XYZ file of C-alpha atoms in Angstrom:
449
model
C -11.355 -39.077 -27.543
C -8.430 -36.736 -28.312
C -6.704 -36.640 -24.922
C -3.672 -38.600 -26.094
C -3.419 -36.389 -29.192
C -3.475 -33.290 -27.009
C -0.589 -34.616 -24.924
C 1.459 -35.432 -28.039
C 0.839 -31.968 -29.476
C 1.754 -30.353 -26.141
C 5.091 -32.184 -26.165
C 5.908 -30.961 -29.661
C 4.625 -27.488 -28.703
C 7.123 -27.151 -25.852
C 9.999 -28.056 -28.168
C 8.745 -25.777 -30.929
C 8.183 -22.839 -28.560
C 11.695 -23.168 -27.167
C 13.157 -23.269 -30.674
C 11.119 -20.263 -31.784
C 12.211 -18.212 -28.796
C 15.865 -18.962 -29.527
C 15.398 -18.139 -33.201
C 13.606 -14.916 -32.374
C 16.392 -13.816 -30.020
C 18.904 -14.611 -32.722
C 17.241 -12.179 -35.106
C 15.602 -14.665 -37.511
C 11.851 -14.940 -37.988
C 10.156 -17.989 -36.491
C 8.354 -20.465 -38.734
C 4.610 -20.254 -39.240
C 4.097 -23.900 -38.334
C 6.068 -23.421 -35.103
C 3.869 -20.583 -33.907
C 0.533 -22.068 -34.994
C 1.125 -25.387 -33.258
C 0.823 -23.632 -29.892
C -2.741 -22.632 -30.739
C -3.480 -26.041 -32.213
C -2.329 -27.700 -29.005
C -4.452 -25.392 -26.863
C -7.593 -25.943 -28.963
C -7.135 -29.717 -29.080
C -6.530 -30.020 -25.324
C -9.538 -27.855 -24.479
C -11.862 -29.728 -26.834
C -10.619 -33.007 -25.353
C -11.362 -31.699 -21.826
C -7.716 -32.378 -20.963
C -7.293 -29.690 -18.337
C -3.824 -30.768 -17.211
C -2.361 -30.483 -20.724
C -4.272 -27.302 -21.577
C -3.116 -25.541 -18.412
C 0.538 -26.194 -19.330
C 0.201 -24.460 -22.686
C 2.485 -21.387 -22.951
C -0.490 -19.320 -24.152
C -1.791 -19.411 -20.589
C -0.735 -15.969 -19.338
C -2.967 -15.140 -16.382
C -5.016 -16.752 -13.642
C -8.344 -16.120 -15.432
C -7.182 -18.351 -18.287
C -6.402 -21.177 -15.881
C -9.651 -20.694 -14.020
C -11.642 -20.859 -17.259
C -9.876 -24.055 -18.386
C -10.707 -25.876 -15.152
C -14.237 -24.505 -15.064
C -14.847 -25.702 -18.610
C -13.331 -29.085 -17.751
C -15.721 -29.537 -14.827
C -18.653 -28.402 -16.939
C -17.741 -30.760 -19.797
C -17.300 -33.680 -17.383
C -20.807 -33.089 -16.008
C -22.305 -32.868 -19.492
C -20.600 -36.110 -20.572
C -21.990 -37.889 -17.535
C -25.479 -36.639 -18.399
C -25.130 -37.757 -22.043
C -23.827 -41.183 -21.008
C -26.637 -41.704 -18.501
C -29.188 -40.620 -21.085
C -27.775 -42.943 -23.752
C -27.700 -45.856 -21.297
C -31.395 -45.318 -20.726
C -31.993 -45.333 -24.467
C -29.938 -48.502 -24.906
C -32.029 -50.305 -22.323
C -35.186 -49.775 -24.355
C -36.340 -52.989 -26.010
C -37.202 -51.465 -29.364
C -34.812 -53.289 -31.670
C -37.519 -55.164 -33.545
C -39.018 -51.890 -34.631
C -35.767 -50.609 -36.143
C -34.494 -53.241 -38.554
C -33.119 -55.491 -35.817
C -30.016 -53.273 -35.476
C -27.811 -53.494 -32.363
C -28.600 -49.946 -31.362
C -32.032 -48.938 -32.457
C -31.751 -45.222 -31.533
C -29.296 -42.999 -33.398
C -26.253 -41.986 -31.303
C -26.588 -44.832 -28.828
C -23.945 -46.974 -30.511
C -20.939 -45.154 -28.975
C -20.943 -46.746 -25.527
C -17.273 -47.723 -25.642
C -16.161 -44.238 -26.712
C -18.290 -42.607 -24.010
C -16.781 -44.797 -21.305
C -13.270 -44.118 -22.592
C -13.864 -40.352 -22.415
C -15.278 -40.619 -18.900
C -12.235 -42.623 -17.783
C -9.946 -39.994 -19.305
C -11.647 -37.184 -17.405
C -12.236 -39.125 -14.194
C -9.725 -36.915 -12.383
C -12.076 -33.945 -12.690
C -14.684 -35.744 -10.576
C -12.162 -35.923 -7.711
C -10.806 -32.386 -8.117
C -10.903 -30.474 -4.839
C -10.110 -26.850 -4.076
C -6.766 -27.664 -2.495
C -5.657 -29.754 -5.474
C -6.690 -27.061 -7.925
C -4.945 -24.287 -5.984
C -1.727 -26.289 -5.681
C -1.687 -27.082 -9.392
C -2.737 -23.558 -10.322
C 0.058 -22.040 -8.227
C 2.728 -24.098 -9.965
C 1.408 -23.741 -13.497
C 0.433 -20.065 -13.472
C 3.746 -18.927 -12.020
C 5.805 -20.904 -14.521
C 3.668 -20.125 -17.567
C 3.721 -16.400 -16.843
C 7.442 -16.487 -17.555
C 7.228 -18.797 -20.611
C 5.574 -16.246 -22.867
C 8.070 -14.774 -25.314
C 8.683 -11.077 -24.825
C 7.084 -10.906 -21.359
C 8.229 -7.864 -19.388
C 6.832 -8.999 -16.052
C 9.530 -9.752 -13.491
C 9.581 -13.108 -11.767
C 9.374 -11.586 -8.289
C 6.494 -9.267 -9.140
C 4.397 -11.976 -10.804
C 5.039 -14.483 -8.024
C 3.859 -12.066 -5.325
C 0.585 -11.212 -7.041
C -0.098 -14.803 -8.051
C 0.531 -15.879 -4.456
C -2.002 -13.315 -3.326
C -4.635 -14.557 -5.772
C -3.987 -18.148 -4.733
C -4.398 -17.199 -1.083
C -7.771 -15.582 -1.780
C -8.961 -18.672 -3.621
C -7.872 -20.962 -0.792
C -9.428 -19.130 2.151
C -8.892 -16.822 5.124
C -6.171 -18.907 6.759
C -4.011 -18.801 3.634
C -4.614 -15.040 3.321
C -3.240 -14.600 6.842
C -0.175 -16.622 5.914
C 0.352 -14.578 2.751
C 0.065 -11.326 4.705
C 2.515 -12.462 7.360
C 5.266 -13.336 4.884
C 4.650 -10.325 2.635
C 4.554 -7.832 5.518
C 7.849 -9.163 6.846
C 9.361 -8.804 3.381
C 8.060 -5.235 2.974
C 9.383 -4.210 6.379
C 12.799 -5.626 5.516
C 12.798 -3.541 2.346
C 11.745 -0.447 4.291
C 14.521 -0.974 6.836
C 17.113 -1.651 4.156
C 17.591 -5.272 5.203
C 16.536 -6.894 1.929
C 20.133 -7.486 0.853
C 20.716 -9.663 3.897
C 17.696 -11.857 3.155
C 16.610 -14.168 0.392
C 13.861 -11.753 -0.646
C 14.184 -10.014 -3.989
C 15.008 -6.322 -3.634
C 12.025 -4.410 -5.041
C 12.231 -1.182 -6.949
C 9.931 1.707 -6.050
C 7.384 0.891 -8.755
C 6.904 -2.580 -7.270
C 7.251 -1.668 -3.601
C 4.730 1.179 -3.291
C 1.676 -0.525 -4.904
C 2.334 -3.727 -2.967
C 2.699 -1.841 0.320
C -0.544 0.049 -0.302
C -2.446 -3.119 -1.224
C -1.149 -5.172 1.707
C -1.924 -2.392 4.183
C -5.518 -2.040 2.987
C -5.966 -5.805 3.034
C -4.691 -5.810 6.623
C -7.128 -3.059 7.616
C -9.979 -4.959 5.959
C -9.185 -8.187 7.793
C -8.898 -6.289 11.060
C -12.353 -4.750 10.604
C -13.713 -8.110 9.451
C -12.508 -9.772 12.659
C -14.411 -7.321 14.876
C -17.184 -9.140 16.683
C -15.747 -12.578 15.835
C -13.621 -13.742 18.754
C -11.890 -16.569 16.918
C -11.041 -14.431 13.898
C -9.840 -11.640 16.175
C -7.511 -13.954 18.060
C -6.077 -15.316 14.819
C -5.543 -11.794 13.449
C -3.885 -10.605 16.657
C -1.534 -13.582 16.793
C -0.488 -13.669 13.134
C -0.719 -10.101 11.823
C -1.175 -8.003 14.964
C 2.533 -7.820 15.951
C 3.404 -6.367 12.529
C 0.331 -4.238 11.932
C 1.588 -0.991 13.496
C 5.021 -1.220 11.854
C 3.378 -1.708 8.461
C 1.014 1.208 9.037
C 3.823 3.491 10.196
C 5.861 2.557 7.129
C 2.979 3.558 4.875
C 2.448 6.829 6.777
C 6.116 7.701 6.240
C 5.704 6.951 2.544
C 2.784 9.391 2.378
C 4.891 11.996 4.151
C 7.533 11.745 1.436
C 5.064 12.759 -1.300
C 3.481 16.180 -0.849
C 0.443 15.476 -3.089
C -0.461 12.724 -0.609
C -0.158 14.815 2.561
C -3.928 15.081 2.828
C -4.034 11.356 3.680
C -1.345 11.402 6.377
C -3.674 12.171 9.289
C -6.258 9.649 8.118
C -3.838 6.719 8.247
C -1.926 8.042 11.260
C -5.204 8.025 13.213
C -5.118 4.205 13.014
C -1.852 4.098 14.962
C -1.622 3.868 18.755
C -1.824 7.344 20.261
C 1.808 7.515 21.349
C 3.157 6.478 17.940
C 0.730 8.783 16.164
C 1.683 11.861 18.217
C 5.395 11.208 17.754
C 5.153 10.632 13.988
C 2.958 13.669 13.293
C 4.963 15.940 15.600
C 8.197 15.131 13.777
C 6.522 15.502 10.395
C 5.019 18.903 11.133
C 8.207 20.224 12.706
C 10.460 19.203 9.812
C 8.396 19.201 6.602
C 5.261 21.365 6.854
C 6.342 25.000 6.456
C 3.777 26.746 4.205
C 0.851 28.286 6.059
C -1.629 26.744 3.614
C -0.249 23.281 4.296
C -0.235 23.945 8.021
C -3.887 24.932 8.020
C -4.785 21.811 6.055
C -2.775 19.587 8.397
C -4.307 21.166 11.494
C -7.847 20.785 10.162
C -7.294 17.139 9.271
C -5.765 16.454 12.681
C -8.826 17.981 14.314
C -11.109 15.820 12.144
C -9.334 12.477 12.595
C -7.616 12.642 15.987
C -9.104 12.581 19.450
C -10.100 15.765 21.252
C -7.087 17.817 22.256
C -4.485 15.705 20.453
C -3.943 18.397 17.826
C -2.895 20.776 20.626
C -0.612 18.146 22.140
C 1.109 17.770 18.762
C 1.416 21.545 18.341
C 3.070 21.854 21.742
C 5.543 19.135 20.750
C 6.264 20.910 17.455
C 6.980 24.273 19.107
C 9.027 22.763 21.924
C 11.154 20.700 19.551
C 11.646 23.614 17.153
C 12.705 26.057 19.866
C 14.943 23.489 21.539
C 16.470 22.138 18.316
C 20.121 22.978 17.846
C 21.300 24.991 14.866
C 23.393 22.049 13.670
C 20.413 19.658 13.650
C 18.205 22.199 11.871
C 20.857 22.839 9.236
C 21.338 19.116 8.710
C 17.602 18.736 8.014
C 17.522 21.789 5.760
C 14.577 23.291 7.638
C 15.801 26.891 7.918
C 16.396 27.189 4.179
C 12.666 26.586 3.551
C 11.552 29.562 5.649
C 11.801 33.263 4.925
C 11.428 36.423 6.980
C 8.123 38.266 6.394
C 8.549 41.741 4.958
C 8.138 44.637 7.366
C 6.357 47.971 6.987
C 8.084 51.341 6.815
C 11.796 51.999 6.796
C 13.908 48.889 7.374
C 17.441 48.803 8.714
C 19.127 46.454 6.266
C 22.018 45.703 8.614
C 19.714 44.660 11.437
C 17.530 42.667 9.052
C 20.518 40.718 7.810
C 21.642 40.083 11.377
C 18.582 37.906 12.084
C 19.760 34.323 11.853
C 17.968 31.656 9.847
C 17.724 29.622 13.023
C 15.801 32.391 14.792
C 13.483 32.717 11.775
C 12.775 28.996 12.024
C 11.905 29.285 15.725
C 9.617 32.250 15.144
C 7.811 30.389 12.351
C 7.206 27.448 14.686
C 5.190 29.627 17.073
C 2.882 30.583 14.203
C 1.536 27.027 14.328
C -0.278 28.146 17.487
C -1.711 31.255 15.841
C -3.781 29.515 13.169
C -6.774 28.900 15.453
C -7.957 31.273 18.203
C -8.542 28.483 20.699
C -4.772 27.895 20.658
C -3.912 31.534 21.405
C -3.322 30.793 25.085
C -0.604 28.327 24.186
C 0.705 30.686 21.538
C 1.125 33.432 24.157
C 3.063 31.160 26.491
C 5.329 29.909 23.674
C 5.845 33.452 22.395
C 6.963 34.566 25.856
C 9.357 31.622 26.015
C 10.982 32.629 22.739
C 11.044 36.353 23.560
C 12.807 35.606 26.816
C 15.457 33.644 24.915
C 16.039 36.566 22.569
C 16.237 39.173 25.316
C 18.454 37.124 27.622
C 20.914 36.713 24.755
C 21.470 40.479 24.609
C 24.940 41.502 25.758
C 27.261 44.506 25.267
C 29.618 42.670 22.956
C 30.698 43.530 19.461
C 30.324 39.852 18.591
C 26.631 40.037 19.401
C 25.723 43.405 17.957
C 25.860 45.389 14.763
C 25.971 48.564 16.859
C 29.006 50.019 18.599
C 27.979 50.656 22.173
C 28.913 54.090 23.458
C 26.339 53.827 26.209
C 25.364 50.572 27.903
C 21.792 51.872 28.204
C 21.440 52.186 24.431
C 20.201 48.798 23.052
C 18.429 49.999 19.926
C 21.079 48.572 17.661
C 21.166 45.129 19.231
C 20.329 42.357 16.776
C 18.583 40.246 19.391
C 16.323 43.114 20.406
C 15.548 43.727 16.746
C 14.742 40.026 16.346
C 12.321 40.253 19.268
C 10.635 43.286 17.711
C 10.298 41.538 14.353
C 8.774 38.534 16.116
C 6.155 40.696 17.847
C 5.224 42.772 14.811
C 5.433 40.325 11.906
C 4.765 36.885 13.358
C 2.163 37.278 16.112
C -1.496 38.338 15.666
C -2.286 41.793 16.999
C -5.064 40.461 19.219
C -3.069 37.546 20.591
C -2.768 38.870 24.144
C -6.359 40.045 24.521
C -7.851 36.817 23.156
C -5.502 34.624 25.184
C -6.072 36.474 28.467
C -9.829 36.203 28.056
C -9.623 32.478 27.463
C -11.026 30.305 30.247
C -8.301 27.718 29.820
C -5.409 30.175 30.079
C -4.436 28.992 33.550
C -5.288 25.313 33.038
C -1.796 24.281 31.989
C 1.848 25.233 32.207
C 4.723 24.798 29.765
C 8.259 24.264 30.934
C 11.085 26.069 29.230
């Protein structure tokens, strides 16, 4: 039995490892004996089936190492019990007279005392339960991950992922508890409240992968609980109150990264209808300006949302864009992302320059309705709303016109009239009116100004 030797070597290993780390940081090379004793301690403890000592070795860097050590310890304990039982059967055979009257007639049967000593030393493994292993594993893996010299893994990052692995090993109830605490922490980070809590402030490289993983784990558990009343009740009580906030936080993260826009509608479809419509309406109105992106967004909304919700969102987008003040639009930087389409023929540069960026933004918003013919009826109504705004703003004032009025009946030089003409010719489809008027649903709704 080498259990006591393993413990002695582990004690000297801890001292040696600490000394080597200090020496290494000081710029001097560590001794060969100091570094090799760590391996010697690990080998001796494993061969002695001393799982407690082996799991404390600083070479243990991940949860698979710890799992293997305990698995091997259980396997070795079982094999030793089999050997001992087999040798006891051999010792009970009355065959001494046939083998020179020796105490143990069969070779290998003379080590009864050593076998019993080894079984006593590993007796703990016979009583090892899942809860005991998880508790010990949680403490040892988290501490050893930070004992390795030169490790670049942060304490907060390693603790979170180790806690997740421990929760999976324990069972569903512990997974729910892990999700509850982690979701609350992620939401505090998203709301900027991490500084007021005891939670470590995560950087973006830590926050985004953890948010993505936790969200997908939440969705999995939610689908898993379907059809199981008890599981559903537990999910609703523990995770349910935070589920929508977590999902909305992830949707906003997708919105911030254009390469991920194709996934926005997919995850937004998992939100309650009211939250989904509000989030997508604001996103489309503020961020989605290129026609290619708009077509993609509209197609995905049609694929993932309920019937008619894409039109509801489009109406919200146009209403909010037309009603948005110039100050709010400038603060969001929306107008600077949009340009005026080029016209055909001779262009009056003065009138072109008189068209405000805010009016260009409003005209572009109506084009949302012109991407699909079935929305032409709404597009016609919204276009009339905007045209009326332009025309009602016309007035015989030098402040409102680039043209000096000699005759009040001459409006050809009015900037607002020119804006209305540009809107009709460059922004709206030529067949808008005919298609819209022939639509069966043209009179099925009304839009307020």
